[in-house]
């Protein structure tokens, strides 16, 4: 009788294992298309956003030479926003604005340049400031890899005294109470 009970338990366990494997395969098949569909939807949304940004970029480029100051300022602010929201497009935006300034080639003398030119100059200064700060962070981040040496002689002496006083068997590897974590520096 005991043999039949053991055999029935074995068969039950095998059947449960097979059912679990089949269930996992079916669940994976169900989730796989959903995951692909979600990934595809995300990619399409990103492409649509990129297309919108490209349209904004192209429209702003065309508006930089508009005779109306407000239109030029709006184009500059749109380009600033594009550079801020899309770091991979910031270099082309700044290069475009610098080329716009170079193409103007107007000597203002003692007069202040128009506000649109001042905004572009402000943006290029912002770019220089960001680059300088990134370089500073890069230079200071290397300090994270430094280490300090600590004189452990007093801690070792205290540990030896404590282990001897408490008849600890640390030296034989049978005690974990005498580790270095208890010492205060």
Short mmCIF file of C-alpha atoms in Angstrom, two decimals:
data_model
loop_
_atom_site.label_atom_id
_atom_site.label_comp_id
_atom_site.label_asym_id
_atom_site.label_seq_id
_atom_site.Cartn_x
_atom_site.Cartn_y
_atom_site.Cartn_z
CA UNK A 1 0.00 0.00 0.00
CA UNK A 2 2.83 2.41 0.82
CA UNK A 3 4.32 1.80 -2.64
CA UNK A 4 1.08 2.86 -4.33
CA UNK A 5 0.91 6.04 -2.23
CA UNK A 6 4.51 6.95 -3.15
CA UNK A 7 3.82 6.23 -6.82
CA UNK A 8 0.65 8.35 -6.82
CA UNK A 9 2.52 11.25 -5.16
CA UNK A 10 5.29 10.96 -7.75
CA UNK A 11 2.78 10.99 -10.61
CA UNK A 12 0.95 13.95 -9.06
CA UNK A 13 4.22 15.93 -8.73
CA UNK A 14 5.20 15.16 -12.33
CA UNK A 15 1.74 16.22 -13.57
CA UNK A 16 1.94 19.46 -11.56
CA UNK A 17 5.40 20.20 -12.97
CA UNK A 18 4.19 19.59 -16.54
CA UNK A 19 1.14 21.79 -15.92
CA UNK A 20 3.37 24.57 -14.54
CA UNK A 21 5.67 24.41 -17.57
CA UNK A 22 2.73 24.42 -20.01
CA UNK A 23 1.13 27.33 -18.10
CA UNK A 24 4.37 29.31 -18.21
CA UNK A 25 4.72 28.74 -21.96
CA UNK A 26 1.12 29.81 -22.59
CA UNK A 27 1.50 32.91 -20.40
CA UNK A 28 4.72 33.83 -22.22
CA UNK A 29 2.96 33.47 -25.57
CA UNK A 30 0.15 35.73 -24.34
CA UNK A 31 2.52 38.39 -22.96
CA UNK A 32 4.97 38.37 -25.83
CA UNK A 33 2.64 40.04 -28.37
CA UNK A 34 1.46 42.54 -25.75
CA UNK A 35 5.04 43.47 -24.91
CA UNK A 36 5.89 43.84 -28.58
CA UNK A 37 2.81 45.96 -29.13
CA UNK A 38 3.69 48.22 -26.17
CA UNK A 39 7.28 48.55 -27.38
CA UNK A 40 6.05 49.41 -30.87
CA UNK A 41 3.62 52.00 -29.48
CA UNK A 42 6.43 53.62 -27.48
CA UNK A 43 8.67 53.72 -30.55
CA UNK A 44 5.88 55.28 -32.62
CA UNK A 45 5.23 57.89 -29.92
CA UNK A 46 8.93 58.77 -29.82
CA UNK A 47 9.02 59.05 -33.63
CA UNK A 48 5.96 61.31 -33.57
CA UNK A 49 7.58 63.49 -30.92
CA UNK A 50 10.79 63.65 -32.94
CA UNK A 51 8.81 64.59 -36.06
CA UNK A 52 7.08 67.36 -34.11
CA UNK A 53 10.41 68.65 -32.81
CA UNK A 54 11.88 68.53 -36.31
CA UNK A 55 8.94 70.54 -37.59
CA UNK A 56 9.41 73.08 -34.78
CA UNK A 57 13.13 73.25 -35.55
CA UNK A 58 12.57 73.79 -39.29
CA UNK A 59 9.88 76.39 -38.70
CA UNK A 60 12.09 78.25 -36.21
CA UNK A 61 15.00 78.25 -38.65
CA UNK A 62 12.80 79.86 -41.25
CA UNK A 63 11.59 82.47 -38.78
CA UNK A 64 15.07 83.62 -37.74
CA UNK A 65 15.27 85.96 -40.77
CA UNK A 66 11.76 87.34 -40.33
CA UNK A 67 11.70 91.17 -40.24
CA UNK A 68 9.35 91.10 -37.24
CA UNK A 69 11.28 91.06 -33.92
CA UNK A 70 8.60 89.08 -32.07
CA UNK A 71 8.72 86.29 -34.63
CA UNK A 72 12.52 86.09 -34.37
CA UNK A 73 12.35 86.01 -30.56
CA UNK A 74 9.74 83.26 -30.65
CA UNK A 75 11.99 81.25 -32.96
CA UNK A 76 14.94 81.71 -30.61
CA UNK A 77 12.88 80.63 -27.59
CA UNK A 78 11.60 77.57 -29.46
CA UNK A 79 15.17 76.62 -30.37
CA UNK A 80 16.21 77.10 -26.73
CA UNK A 81 13.43 74.76 -25.61
CA UNK A 82 14.40 72.18 -28.24
CA UNK A 83 18.03 72.32 -27.07
CA UNK A 84 16.93 71.91 -23.45
CA UNK A 85 14.46 69.05 -24.01
CA UNK A 86 16.59 67.11 -26.50
CA UNK A 87 20.26 67.12 -25.44
CA UNK A 88 21.27 65.32 -28.64
CA UNK A 89 19.93 68.29 -30.63
CA UNK A 90 21.55 70.98 -28.49
CA UNK A 91 24.78 71.12 -30.51
CA UNK A 92 23.01 71.65 -33.85
CA UNK A 93 20.80 74.33 -32.27
CA UNK A 94 23.76 76.24 -30.84
CA UNK A 95 25.73 75.89 -34.06
CA UNK A 96 22.75 77.20 -36.01
CA UNK A 97 22.38 80.22 -33.74
CA UNK A 98 26.10 80.96 -33.88
CA UNK A 99 25.99 80.76 -37.68
CA UNK A 100 23.00 83.12 -37.62
CA UNK A 101 25.03 85.62 -35.61
CA UNK A 102 28.05 85.28 -37.90
CA UNK A 103 25.90 85.71 -41.01
CA UNK A 104 24.46 88.96 -39.68
CA UNK A 105 27.95 90.50 -39.45
CA UNK A 106 26.56 93.85 -38.29
CA UNK A 107 28.64 96.31 -36.29
CA UNK A 108 26.42 97.95 -33.70
CA UNK A 109 29.10 100.36 -32.54
CA UNK A 110 28.18 101.89 -29.19
CA UNK A 111 24.53 100.88 -29.52
CA UNK A 112 23.23 97.75 -27.88
CA UNK A 113 22.43 94.91 -30.26
CA UNK A 114 18.76 94.04 -30.70
CA UNK A 115 17.15 91.85 -28.09
CA UNK A 116 17.13 88.78 -30.34
CA UNK A 117 20.92 88.96 -30.72
CA UNK A 118 21.30 89.47 -26.96
CA UNK A 119 19.16 86.37 -26.31
CA UNK A 120 21.33 84.28 -28.63
CA UNK A 121 24.49 85.55 -26.92
CA UNK A 122 22.91 84.70 -23.58
CA UNK A 123 22.22 81.16 -24.83
CA UNK A 124 25.81 80.68 -26.02
CA UNK A 125 27.04 81.87 -22.63
CA UNK A 126 24.66 79.37 -21.02
CA UNK A 127 26.17 76.67 -23.21
CA UNK A 128 29.69 77.66 -22.12
CA UNK A 129 28.61 77.67 -18.47
CA UNK A 130 27.06 74.22 -18.80
CA UNK A 131 30.18 72.89 -20.51
CA UNK A 132 32.41 74.41 -17.83
CA UNK A 133 30.31 72.93 -15.02
CA UNK A 134 30.24 69.51 -16.68
CA UNK A 135 34.03 69.63 -16.94
CA UNK A 136 34.29 70.65 -13.27
CA UNK A 137 32.05 67.75 -12.27
CA UNK A 138 34.12 65.40 -14.39
CA UNK A 139 37.30 66.63 -12.71
CA UNK A 140 35.92 66.40 -9.18
CA UNK A 141 34.26 63.03 -9.74
CA UNK A 142 37.71 61.47 -9.91
CA UNK A 143 38.09 62.31 -6.22
CA UNK A 144 35.52 59.65 -5.42
CA UNK A 145 38.12 57.01 -6.18
CA UNK A 146 40.57 58.25 -3.53
CA UNK A 147 40.97 56.54 -0.19
CA UNK A 148 42.35 57.44 3.23
CA UNK A 149 44.83 55.45 5.22
CA UNK A 150 43.94 54.77 8.84
CA UNK A 151 46.32 53.84 11.62
CA UNK A 152 44.83 50.62 13.00
CA UNK A 153 47.47 49.90 15.67
CA UNK A 154 45.31 51.15 18.55
CA UNK A 155 42.29 49.22 17.34
CA UNK A 156 44.36 46.05 16.96
CA UNK A 157 45.73 46.49 20.50
CA UNK A 158 42.24 47.06 21.95
CA UNK A 159 40.91 44.05 20.07
CA UNK A 160 43.71 41.82 21.36
CA UNK A 161 43.15 43.01 24.94
CA UNK A 162 39.41 42.50 24.72
CA UNK A 163 39.76 39.07 23.16
CA UNK A 164 42.21 38.03 25.90
CA UNK A 165 40.05 39.49 28.66
CA UNK A 166 36.92 37.76 27.44
CA UNK A 167 38.76 34.53 26.68
CA UNK A 168 37.63 34.81 23.11
CA UNK A 169 38.73 32.22 20.63
CA UNK A 170 39.10 34.65 17.69
CA UNK A 171 42.58 33.48 16.86
CA UNK A 172 41.30 29.96 16.21
CA UNK A 173 38.56 31.35 13.97
CA UNK A 174 35.75 30.44 16.35
CA UNK A 175 34.66 33.95 17.34
CA UNK A 176 33.03 36.66 15.28
CA UNK A 177 32.64 39.14 18.14
CA UNK A 178 36.14 40.53 17.65
CA UNK A 179 35.79 41.84 14.14
CA UNK A 180 36.86 45.35 13.15
CA UNK A 181 33.29 46.58 12.87
CA UNK A 182 33.05 47.20 16.61
CA UNK A 183 35.96 49.65 16.69
CA UNK A 184 35.22 53.36 16.49
CA UNK A 185 37.66 55.56 14.62
#
